[in-house]
Structure formats: structure tokens, C-alpha cells
Short mmCIF file of C-alpha atoms in Angstrom, two decimals:
data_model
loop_
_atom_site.label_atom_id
_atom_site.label_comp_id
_atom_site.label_asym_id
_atom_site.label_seq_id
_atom_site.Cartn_x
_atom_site.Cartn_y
_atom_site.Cartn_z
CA UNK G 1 15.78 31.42 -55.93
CA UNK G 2 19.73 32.13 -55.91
CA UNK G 3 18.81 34.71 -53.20
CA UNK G 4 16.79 32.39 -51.05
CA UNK G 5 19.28 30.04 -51.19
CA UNK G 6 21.84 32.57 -49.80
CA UNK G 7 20.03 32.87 -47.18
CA UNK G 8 18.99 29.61 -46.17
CA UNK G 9 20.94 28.17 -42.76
CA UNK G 10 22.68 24.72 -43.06
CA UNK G 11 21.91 23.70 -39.87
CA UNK G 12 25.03 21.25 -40.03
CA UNK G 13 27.55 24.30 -39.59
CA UNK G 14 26.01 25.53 -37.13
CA UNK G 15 27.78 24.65 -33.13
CA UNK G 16 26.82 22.04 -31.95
CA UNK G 17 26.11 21.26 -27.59
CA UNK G 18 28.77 19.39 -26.59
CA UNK G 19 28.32 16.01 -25.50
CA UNK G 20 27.57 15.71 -21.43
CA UNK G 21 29.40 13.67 -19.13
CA UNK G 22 28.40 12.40 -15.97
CA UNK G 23 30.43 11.59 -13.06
CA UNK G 24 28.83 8.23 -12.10
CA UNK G 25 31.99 7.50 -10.49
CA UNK G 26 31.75 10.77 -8.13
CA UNK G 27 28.16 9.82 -7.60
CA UNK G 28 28.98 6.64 -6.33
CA UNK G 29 31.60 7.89 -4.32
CA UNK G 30 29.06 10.52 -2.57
CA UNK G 31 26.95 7.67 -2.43
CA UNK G 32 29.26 5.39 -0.23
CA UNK G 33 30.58 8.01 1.76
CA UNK G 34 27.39 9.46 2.54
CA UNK G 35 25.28 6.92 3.33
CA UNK G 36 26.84 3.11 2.73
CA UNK G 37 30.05 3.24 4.74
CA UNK G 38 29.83 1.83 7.90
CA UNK G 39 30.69 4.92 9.81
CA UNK G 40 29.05 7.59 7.61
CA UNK G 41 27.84 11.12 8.66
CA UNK G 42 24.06 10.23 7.40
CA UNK G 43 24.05 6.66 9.14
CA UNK G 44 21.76 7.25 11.52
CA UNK G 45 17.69 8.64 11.53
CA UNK G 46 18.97 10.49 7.95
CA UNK G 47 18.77 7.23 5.75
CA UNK G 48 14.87 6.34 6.27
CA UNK G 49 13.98 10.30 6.56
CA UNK G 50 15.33 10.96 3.32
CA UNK G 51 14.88 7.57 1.47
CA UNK G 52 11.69 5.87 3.36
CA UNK G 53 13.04 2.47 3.98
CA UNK G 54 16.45 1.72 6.59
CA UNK G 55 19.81 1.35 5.45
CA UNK G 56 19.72 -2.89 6.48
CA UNK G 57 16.71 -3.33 3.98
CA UNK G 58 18.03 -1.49 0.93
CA UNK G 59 21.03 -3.37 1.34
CA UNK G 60 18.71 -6.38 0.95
CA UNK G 61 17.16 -4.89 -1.96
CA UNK G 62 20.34 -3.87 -3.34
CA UNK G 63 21.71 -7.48 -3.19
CA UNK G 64 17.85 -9.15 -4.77
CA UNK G 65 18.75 -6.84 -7.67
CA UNK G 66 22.10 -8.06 -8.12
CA UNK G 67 21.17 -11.78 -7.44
CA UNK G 68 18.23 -11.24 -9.98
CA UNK G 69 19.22 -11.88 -13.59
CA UNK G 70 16.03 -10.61 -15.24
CA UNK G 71 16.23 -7.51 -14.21
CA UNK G 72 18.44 -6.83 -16.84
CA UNK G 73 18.36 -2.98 -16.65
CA UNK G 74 20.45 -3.20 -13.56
CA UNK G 75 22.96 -5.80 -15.39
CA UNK G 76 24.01 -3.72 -18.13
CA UNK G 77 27.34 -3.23 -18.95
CA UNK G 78 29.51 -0.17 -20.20
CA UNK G 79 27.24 2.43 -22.38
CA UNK G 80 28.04 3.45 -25.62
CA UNK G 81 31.78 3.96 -26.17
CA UNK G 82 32.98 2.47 -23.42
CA UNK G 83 31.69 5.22 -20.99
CA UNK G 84 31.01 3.76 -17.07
CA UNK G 85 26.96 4.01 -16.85
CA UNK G 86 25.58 4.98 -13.54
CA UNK G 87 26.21 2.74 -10.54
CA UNK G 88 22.93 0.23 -9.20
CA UNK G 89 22.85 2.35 -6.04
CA UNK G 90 22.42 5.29 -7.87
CA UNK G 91 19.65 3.83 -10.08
CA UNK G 92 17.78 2.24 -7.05
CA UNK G 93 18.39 5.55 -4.52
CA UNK G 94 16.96 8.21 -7.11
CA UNK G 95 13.85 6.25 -7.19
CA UNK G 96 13.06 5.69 -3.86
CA UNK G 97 13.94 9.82 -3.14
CA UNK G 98 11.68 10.35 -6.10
CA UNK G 99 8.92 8.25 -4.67
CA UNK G 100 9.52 9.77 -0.98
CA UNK G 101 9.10 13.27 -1.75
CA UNK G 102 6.85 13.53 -4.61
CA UNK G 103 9.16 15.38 -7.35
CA UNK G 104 9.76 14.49 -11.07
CA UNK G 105 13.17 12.10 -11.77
CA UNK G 106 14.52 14.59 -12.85
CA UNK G 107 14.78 16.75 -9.65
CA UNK G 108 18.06 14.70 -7.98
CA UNK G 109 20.33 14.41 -11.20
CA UNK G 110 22.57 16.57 -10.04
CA UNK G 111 23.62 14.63 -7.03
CA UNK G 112 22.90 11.28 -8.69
CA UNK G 113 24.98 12.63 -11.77
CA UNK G 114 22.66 11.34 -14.67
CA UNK G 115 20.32 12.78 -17.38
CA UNK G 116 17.07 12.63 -16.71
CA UNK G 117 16.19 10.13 -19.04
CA UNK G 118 18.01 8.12 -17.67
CA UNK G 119 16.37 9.21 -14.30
CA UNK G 120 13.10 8.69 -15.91
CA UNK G 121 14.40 5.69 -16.70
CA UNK G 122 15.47 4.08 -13.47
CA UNK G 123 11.96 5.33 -12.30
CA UNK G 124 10.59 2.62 -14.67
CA UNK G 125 12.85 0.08 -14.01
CA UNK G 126 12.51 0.34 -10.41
CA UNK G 127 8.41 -0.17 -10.75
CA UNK G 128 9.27 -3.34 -12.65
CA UNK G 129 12.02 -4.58 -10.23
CA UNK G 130 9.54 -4.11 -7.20
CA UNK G 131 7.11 -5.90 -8.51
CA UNK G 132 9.27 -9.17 -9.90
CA UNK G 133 11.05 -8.98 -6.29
CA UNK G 134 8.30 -8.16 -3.84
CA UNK G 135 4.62 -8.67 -5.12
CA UNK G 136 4.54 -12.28 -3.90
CA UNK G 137 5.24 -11.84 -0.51
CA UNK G 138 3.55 -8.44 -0.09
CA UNK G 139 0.67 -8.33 -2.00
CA UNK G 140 -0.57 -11.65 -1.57
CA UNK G 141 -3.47 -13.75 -0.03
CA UNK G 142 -3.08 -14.16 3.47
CA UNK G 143 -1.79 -17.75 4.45
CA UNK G 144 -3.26 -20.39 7.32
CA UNK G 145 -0.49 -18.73 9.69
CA UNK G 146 -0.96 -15.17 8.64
CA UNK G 147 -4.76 -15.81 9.64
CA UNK G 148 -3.77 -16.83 12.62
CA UNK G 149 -1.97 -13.83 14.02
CA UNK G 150 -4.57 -11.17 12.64
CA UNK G 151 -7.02 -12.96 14.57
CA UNK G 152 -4.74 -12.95 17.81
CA UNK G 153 -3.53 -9.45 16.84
CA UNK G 154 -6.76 -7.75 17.15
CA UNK G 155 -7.99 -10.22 19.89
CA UNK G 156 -5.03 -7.98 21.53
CA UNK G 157 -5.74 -4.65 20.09
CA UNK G 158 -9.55 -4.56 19.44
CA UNK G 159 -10.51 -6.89 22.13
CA UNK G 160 -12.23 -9.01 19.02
CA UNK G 161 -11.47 -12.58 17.12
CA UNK G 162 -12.51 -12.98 14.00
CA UNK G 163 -11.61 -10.08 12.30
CA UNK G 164 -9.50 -9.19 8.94
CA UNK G 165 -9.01 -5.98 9.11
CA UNK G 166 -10.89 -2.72 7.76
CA UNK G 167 -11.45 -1.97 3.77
CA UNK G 168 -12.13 1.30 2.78
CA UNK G 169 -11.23 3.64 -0.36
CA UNK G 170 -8.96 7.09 -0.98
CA UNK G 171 -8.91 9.25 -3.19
CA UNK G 172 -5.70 11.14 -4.61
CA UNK G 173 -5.70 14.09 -6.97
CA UNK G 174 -4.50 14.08 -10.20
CA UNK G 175 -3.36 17.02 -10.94
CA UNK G 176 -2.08 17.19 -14.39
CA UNK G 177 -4.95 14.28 -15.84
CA UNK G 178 -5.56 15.28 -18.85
CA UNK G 179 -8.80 17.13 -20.33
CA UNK G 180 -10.37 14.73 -22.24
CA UNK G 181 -10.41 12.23 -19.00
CA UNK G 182 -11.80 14.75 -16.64
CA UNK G 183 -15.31 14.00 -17.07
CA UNK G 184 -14.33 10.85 -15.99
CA UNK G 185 -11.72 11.42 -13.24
CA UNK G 186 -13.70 14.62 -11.67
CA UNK G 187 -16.02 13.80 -8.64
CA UNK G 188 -17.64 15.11 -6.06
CA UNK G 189 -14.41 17.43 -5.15
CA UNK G 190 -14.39 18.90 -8.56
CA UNK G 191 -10.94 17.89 -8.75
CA UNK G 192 -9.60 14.93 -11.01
CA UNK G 193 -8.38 11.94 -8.73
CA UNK G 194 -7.62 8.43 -8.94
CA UNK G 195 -8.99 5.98 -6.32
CA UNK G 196 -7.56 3.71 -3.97
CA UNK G 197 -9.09 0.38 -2.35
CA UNK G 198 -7.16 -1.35 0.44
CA UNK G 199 -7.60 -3.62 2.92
CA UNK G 200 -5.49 -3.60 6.17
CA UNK G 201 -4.88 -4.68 10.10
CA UNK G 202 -4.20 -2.80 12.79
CA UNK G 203 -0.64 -3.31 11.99
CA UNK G 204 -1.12 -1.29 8.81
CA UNK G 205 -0.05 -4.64 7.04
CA UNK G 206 -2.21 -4.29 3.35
CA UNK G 207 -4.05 -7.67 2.45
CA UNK G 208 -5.46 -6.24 -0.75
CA UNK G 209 -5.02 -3.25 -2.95
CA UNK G 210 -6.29 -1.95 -6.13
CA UNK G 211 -6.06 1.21 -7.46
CA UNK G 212 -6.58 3.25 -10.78
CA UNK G 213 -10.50 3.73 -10.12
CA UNK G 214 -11.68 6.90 -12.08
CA UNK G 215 -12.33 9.52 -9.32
CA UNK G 216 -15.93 9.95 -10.28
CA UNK G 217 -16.73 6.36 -8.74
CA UNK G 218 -17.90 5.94 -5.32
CA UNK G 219 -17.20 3.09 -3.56
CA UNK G 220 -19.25 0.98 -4.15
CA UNK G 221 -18.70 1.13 -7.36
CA UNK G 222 -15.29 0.31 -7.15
CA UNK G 223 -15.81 -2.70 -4.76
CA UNK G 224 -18.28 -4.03 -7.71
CA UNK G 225 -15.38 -4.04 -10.38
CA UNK G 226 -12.60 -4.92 -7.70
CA UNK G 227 -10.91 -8.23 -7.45
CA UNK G 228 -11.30 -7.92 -3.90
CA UNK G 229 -15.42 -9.13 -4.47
CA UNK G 230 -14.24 -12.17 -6.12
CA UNK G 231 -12.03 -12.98 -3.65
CA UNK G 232 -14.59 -12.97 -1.26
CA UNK G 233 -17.05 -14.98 -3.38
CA UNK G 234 -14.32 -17.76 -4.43
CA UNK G 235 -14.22 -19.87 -1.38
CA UNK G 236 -10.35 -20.10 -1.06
CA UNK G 237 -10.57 -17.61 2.18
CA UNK G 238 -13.63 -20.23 3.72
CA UNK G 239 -10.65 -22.77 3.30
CA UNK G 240 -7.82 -20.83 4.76
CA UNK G 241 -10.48 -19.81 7.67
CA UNK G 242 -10.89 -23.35 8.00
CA UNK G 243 -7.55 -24.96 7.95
CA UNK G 244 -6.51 -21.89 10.95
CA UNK G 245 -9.39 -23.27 12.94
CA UNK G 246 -10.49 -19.57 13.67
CA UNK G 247 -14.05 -21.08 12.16
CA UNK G 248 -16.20 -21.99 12.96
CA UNK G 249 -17.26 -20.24 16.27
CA UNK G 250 -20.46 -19.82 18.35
CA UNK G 251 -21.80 -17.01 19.96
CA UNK G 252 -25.05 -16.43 21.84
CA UNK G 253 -25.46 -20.48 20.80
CA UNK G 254 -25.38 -19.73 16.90
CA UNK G 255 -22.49 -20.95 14.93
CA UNK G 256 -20.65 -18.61 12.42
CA UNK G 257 -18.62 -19.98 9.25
CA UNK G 258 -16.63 -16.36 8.32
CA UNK G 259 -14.46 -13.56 9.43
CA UNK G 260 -15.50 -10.04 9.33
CA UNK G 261 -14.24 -6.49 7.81
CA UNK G 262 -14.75 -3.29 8.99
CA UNK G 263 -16.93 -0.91 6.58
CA UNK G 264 -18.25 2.18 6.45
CA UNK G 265 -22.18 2.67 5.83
CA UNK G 266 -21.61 3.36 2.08
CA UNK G 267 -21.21 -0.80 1.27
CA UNK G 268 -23.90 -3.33 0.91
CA UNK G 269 -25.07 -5.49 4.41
CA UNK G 270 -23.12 -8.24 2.83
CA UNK G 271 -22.13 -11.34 5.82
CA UNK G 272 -18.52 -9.99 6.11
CA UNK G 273 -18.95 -7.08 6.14
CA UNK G 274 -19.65 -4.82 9.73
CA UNK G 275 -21.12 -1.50 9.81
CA UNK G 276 -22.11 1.05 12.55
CA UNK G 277 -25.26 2.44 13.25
CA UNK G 278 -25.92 5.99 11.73
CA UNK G 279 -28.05 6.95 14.16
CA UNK G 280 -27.74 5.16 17.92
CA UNK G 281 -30.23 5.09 19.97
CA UNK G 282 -29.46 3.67 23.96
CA UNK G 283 -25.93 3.24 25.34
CA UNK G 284 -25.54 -0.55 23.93
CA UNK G 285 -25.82 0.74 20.28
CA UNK G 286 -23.67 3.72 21.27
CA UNK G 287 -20.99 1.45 23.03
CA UNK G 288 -21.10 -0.48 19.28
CA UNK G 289 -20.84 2.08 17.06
CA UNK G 290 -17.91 4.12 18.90
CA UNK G 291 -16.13 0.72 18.41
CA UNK G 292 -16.66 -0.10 15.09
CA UNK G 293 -15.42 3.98 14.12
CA UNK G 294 -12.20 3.58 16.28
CA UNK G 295 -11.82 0.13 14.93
CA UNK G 296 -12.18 1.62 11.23
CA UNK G 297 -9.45 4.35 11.79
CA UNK G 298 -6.69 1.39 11.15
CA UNK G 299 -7.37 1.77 6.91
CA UNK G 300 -7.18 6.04 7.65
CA UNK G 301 -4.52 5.71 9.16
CA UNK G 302 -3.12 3.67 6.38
CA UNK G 303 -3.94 6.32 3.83
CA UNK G 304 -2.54 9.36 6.24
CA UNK G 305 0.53 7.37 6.81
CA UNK G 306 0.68 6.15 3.27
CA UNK G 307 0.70 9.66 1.99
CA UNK G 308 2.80 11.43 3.98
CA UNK G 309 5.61 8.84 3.67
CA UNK G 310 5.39 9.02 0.43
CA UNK G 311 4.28 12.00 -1.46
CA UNK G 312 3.99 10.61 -4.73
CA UNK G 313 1.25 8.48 -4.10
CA UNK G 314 -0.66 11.76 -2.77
CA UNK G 315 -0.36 12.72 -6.56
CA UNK G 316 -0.56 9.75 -8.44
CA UNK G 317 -0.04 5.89 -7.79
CA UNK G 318 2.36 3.95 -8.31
CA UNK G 319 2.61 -0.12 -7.61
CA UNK G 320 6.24 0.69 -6.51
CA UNK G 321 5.28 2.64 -3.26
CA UNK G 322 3.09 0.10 -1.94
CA UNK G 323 6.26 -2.70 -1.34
CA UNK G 324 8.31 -0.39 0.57
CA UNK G 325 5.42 1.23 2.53
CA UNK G 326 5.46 -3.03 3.63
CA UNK G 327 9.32 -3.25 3.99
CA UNK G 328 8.12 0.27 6.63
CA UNK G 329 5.89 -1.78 8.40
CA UNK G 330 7.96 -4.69 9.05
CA UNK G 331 11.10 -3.03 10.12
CA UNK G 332 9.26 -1.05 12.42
CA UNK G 333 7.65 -4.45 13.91
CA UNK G 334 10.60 -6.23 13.97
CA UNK G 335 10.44 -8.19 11.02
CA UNK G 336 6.55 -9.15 11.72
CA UNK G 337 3.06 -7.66 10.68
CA UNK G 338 1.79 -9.43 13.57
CA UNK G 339 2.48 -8.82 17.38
CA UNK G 340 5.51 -10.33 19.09
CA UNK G 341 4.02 -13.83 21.58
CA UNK G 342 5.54 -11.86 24.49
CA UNK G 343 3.13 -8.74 23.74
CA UNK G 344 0.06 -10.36 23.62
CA UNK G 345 -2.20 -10.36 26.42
CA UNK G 346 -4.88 -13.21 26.21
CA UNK G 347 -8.47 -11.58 26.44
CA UNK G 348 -12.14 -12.56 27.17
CA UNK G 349 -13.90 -14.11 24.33
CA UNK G 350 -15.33 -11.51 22.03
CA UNK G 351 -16.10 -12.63 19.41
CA UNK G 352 -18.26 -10.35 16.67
CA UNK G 353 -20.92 -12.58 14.88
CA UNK G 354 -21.26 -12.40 11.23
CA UNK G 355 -22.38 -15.30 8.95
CA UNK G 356 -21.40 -17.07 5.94
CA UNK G 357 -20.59 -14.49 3.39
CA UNK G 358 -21.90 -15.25 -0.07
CA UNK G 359 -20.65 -17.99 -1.99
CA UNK G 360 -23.23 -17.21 -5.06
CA UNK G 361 -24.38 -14.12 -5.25
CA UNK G 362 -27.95 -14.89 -4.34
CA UNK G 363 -26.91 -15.63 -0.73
CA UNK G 364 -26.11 -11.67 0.06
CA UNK G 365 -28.19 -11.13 2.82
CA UNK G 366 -28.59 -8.29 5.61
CA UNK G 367 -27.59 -8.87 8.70
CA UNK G 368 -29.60 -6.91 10.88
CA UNK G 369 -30.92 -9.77 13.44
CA UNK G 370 -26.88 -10.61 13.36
CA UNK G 371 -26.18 -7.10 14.92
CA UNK G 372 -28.56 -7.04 17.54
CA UNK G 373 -26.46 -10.20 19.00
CA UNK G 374 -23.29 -7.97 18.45
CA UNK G 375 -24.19 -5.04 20.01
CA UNK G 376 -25.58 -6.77 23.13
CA UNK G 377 -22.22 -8.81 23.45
CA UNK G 378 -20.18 -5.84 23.13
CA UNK G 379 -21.89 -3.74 25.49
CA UNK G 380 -21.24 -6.66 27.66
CA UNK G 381 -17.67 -6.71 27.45
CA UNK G 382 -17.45 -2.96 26.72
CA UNK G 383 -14.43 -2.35 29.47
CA UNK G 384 -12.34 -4.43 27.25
CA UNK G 385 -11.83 -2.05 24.30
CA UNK G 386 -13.54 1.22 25.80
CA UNK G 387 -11.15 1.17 29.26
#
């Protein structure tokens, strides 16, 4: 025993790894000169390349998080003995970097001078301050005046009234899910992936969004369990349609009561929803379904854009990425999701006819009869949207 106990370590002699210290103050200095400075060698196209969103708007986003007393990571004073803590443009930058280009926290501390718990940190923090400072006014239900230019926004750019926008689903790999979710999360790629239903105009604007859907659901499984069903079924979009006036509206001297949504042929002939034709047959069905396709590419293009803005979503989702991929979209309209008055171009009447969507579920009906109508009326005013 006497031996053993010779040579037995005591851990508490051994060295210990000196404490780190972090130059937050350097940071922020780097920081400023960089990229917050009013003359500043990264002032121009460098800003939004490397951190998605333009200088103007994260200085508004800066100045909600100081204005914003719950958020109280951001309101902390001195750490532990005294020590400065990282600067509130350092905690809000690494973030959106992180978010941009698809890395772990971790990957900037060395510019950003913190640990990456901390980083991991901030990550977390910025999730929650997104969502207290943006979710109302980005993921929300479209108002009477929001109705009002998507209808005259895709009057414009799909020569049609009436419609919402296109829904459709993605699906992003997950690389590192872990095994005992697989069976779950694997579809028909083989690969593990997380699923993504939005909702969108032509202005890339997103209506609705719900993610987390276990890869090995199809869509229309995932429109089944989404909020985005009830929505439809609650009757408070009948009485936003309403109030607009965009309903109701005749065509071919029948009277329709709803807006429409662009689908693929995957989702159920419910009233809202339009489909193309699989298989056309003549040039009026043709003229139809090479509409409805080019009309659908605004929710692919939403995905594309989406992911290659910012990476991490192509790995996992995050609610975070969804705000600034709207703050994207409105600086690069000018402030608006909807077209400027002096842009718009008033066109022929062309309206798409759908009926009342279902209010219970027993009213889901096709709409075959419906299409016939739509298909004729387009191929009348094909020159609007084909030329």
C-alpha cells in the first residue's frame, strides 16, 4: 500500500494551463476599423458578402439590441473579476458569419477574440434575440395591405390576380443526426435530412414557414401536421381576402370567394390549391401547365437562394436565418416585399379561378371542372405571361 501510494500523482501539483485572456478590446477595435467607421477599407460590397445583411441594417439591429432590455445576454456587465467581456458587435457579427458560411462558432474566435463557449454562446443568444426582435413582422400573417400588393405584384409579374404565392417543401441533410434517429430522418436519398415548408411571392418574401419535418416524410405528410393547413381552414385569411376586396371575383360568369397557391402534383386538389397537368394534351393545356411550372420556380428559387446565402441552413435549420434572409429581401427592394407604384404596369384581367377552399374539412373538393375554365382563359391571354 505504502508503495502504491508513492506512486500515486496528486493531480493538484501538477502545472496548471494558465488562464486565457482575450483581447475584446482589440476585437472591437478591428471591428470598427474594419467595417463600422464611416470610411473603412471593407465599407463597400465586403460587408453583405461576408456577413449576409448591409452595414445600414445591422446598425439597426445593433441599436434593437441595445434598446431591448430583455435581451439580457447583450446587457451584461464586466465578467468575473472585473475583466471587459466581449463587445455587442462582436457577439452579434460572429453569429451572422457563422450563419453565412456554414462553420461551427468556434471557427472565427480568433478574430472575434473569444472562447468558443462563449462563441457557442452568442450563437444561442442571437437565435433568441432574432426571434423576440423580428418574428412579428417577418413571420407573420399577411395583413389587408400586404394582400393587396401580392395580388398587384403578380398581376405585374405573372400576369395573374388572385394569387399568394407558391408552397412547396426542401429538404436539407443532416449530416451528423444521430443513429438512433436515422430511421426516422433517412428518406428516399438515403441520407438523413430535415424538411422545410415555405410559402413565398415572387418577391421571395416568406408568408409561412415550418421546419423540423423528419426527412422520411413526403409532403404531404408534412402539410397534414403543418400549421399552415389550419391556417387555411380557420377563416381569418377569407376575412383578410375580404376586407382587401381582392374577393370576390367572377370569371367565365362564376363567382370565386379565395385566392390560390401554386403546388406541385404531390398535394391534394384542395380549392386553393393549383396544379399542372402531368400529362398535356393540345396547346391550351400546354400553354397552362408551362405557366403554372415557371410560376412555381418563385419557392425554388427561395430554397437555392436561401441556401447559398446561407450555408448553415443547407446543413441544419435554424429560426435565426430565416429573419435576415427577410432583412435580404427588403434591402434589396428598397425597403418593400412588394413592387414600387411606379413599376407596375396595369394588365388585362386574368384572373385564375379557384373556389372556396375548405372551411370544414368535408368541403375538400377537386377542382377539375374549375381548371378547364383556367386553362381556356389562359390560353386566351397567353401573350401576357408567355411574350
Amino acid at each position: 500500500m505504502e508503495q502504491e501510494d508513492e506512486h500515486r500523482i496528486d493531480h493538484r501539483t501538477l502545472p496548471q494551463n494558465p488562464r486565457r485572456t482575450f483581447g475584446h478590446q482589440l476585437a472591437l477595435e478591428a471591428i470598427q476599423r474594419n467595417f463600422l467607421q464611416p470610411v473603412s477599407p471593407l465599407l463597400g460590397k465586403e460587408f453583405p458578402l461576408m456577413f449576409r445583411i448591409s452595414r445600414g441594417r445591422f446598425q439597426v439591429l445593433l441599436e434593437d439590441v441595445m434598446n431591448t432590455p430583455e435581451l439580457v445576454f447583450y446587457h451584461k456587465s464586466p465578467g468575473p473579476f472585473g475583466r471587459p467581456i466581449a463587445s455587442v458587435q462582436a457577439i452579434l457579427l460572429l453569429p451572422l458569419k457563422t450563419l453565412a458560411y456554414g462553420v461551427p462558432p468556434h471557427t472565427f474566435i480568433d478574430f472575434f477574440q473569444m472562447s468558443k463557449e462563449m462563441a457557442r454562446d452568442c450563437c444561442r443568444a442571437f437565435d433568441r434575440a432574432i426571434q423576440t426582435l423580428d418574428m412579428e413582422e417577418y413571420l407573420r400573417v399577411p395583413t389587408v395591405e400586404d394582400l393587396k400588393g401580392i395580388n398587384k405584384l403578380h398581376q405585374h409579374r405573372h400576369g395573374v390576380l388572385q394569387m399568394i404565392g407558391s408552397l412547396d417543401c426542401s429538404h436539407t441533410y443532416w449530416k451528423n443526426c444521430p443513429k438512433a434517429w436515422q430511421g426516422s430522418y433517412i428518406g428516399k436519398e438515403k441520407k438523413a435530412a430535415i424538411v422545410m415548408e415555405a410559402v413565398c411571392d415572387y418577391h421571395l418574401w416568406i408568408w409561412h414557414v415550418s421546419y423540423g419535418y423528419a426527412g422520411s416524410l413526403i409532403d404531404l405528410n408534412i402539410l397534414n401536421a403543418s400549421p399552415f393547413l389550419q391556417a387555411m381552414t380557420g377563416g381569418d385569411l377569407d376575412k383578410l381576402e375580404e376586407e382587401a376586396g381582392i374577393v370576390p371575383y367572377t370569371i367565365s360568369a362564376e363567382e370565386f370567394r379565395k385566392m390560390f397557391i401554386i403546388v406541385d402534383g404531390i398535394y391534394p386538389e384542395y380549392s386553393r390549391f393549383v396544379k399542372g397537368i402531368n400529362q398535356p394534351v393540345g396547346s391550351q393545356q400546354k400553354h397552362y401547365t408551362e405557366w403554372q411550372e415557371g410560376a412555381r420556380k418563385d419557392v425554388e428559387m427561395l430554397f437555392g437562394v436561401m441556401q447559398s446565402m446561407w450555408q448553415f441552413i443547407a446543413r441544419r435549420d435554424s429560426r435565426a436565418a430565416y429573419m435576415p434572409a427577410q432583412h435580404l429581401e427588403e434591402d434589396y427592394n428598397g425597403g418593400s416585399h412588394v413592387d414600387q407604384p411606379n413599376d407596375l404596369e396595369e394588365v388585362q384581367d386574368t384572373q385564375i379561378p379557384k373556389k372556396n377552399l375548405v372551411n370544414v374539412p368535408n368541403d375538400i373538393h377537386t377542382l377539375q371542372s374549375l381548371m378547364d375554365d383556367t386553362i381556356a382563359f389562359l390560353y386566351h391571354y397567353a401573350n401576357v405571361w408567355l411574350h
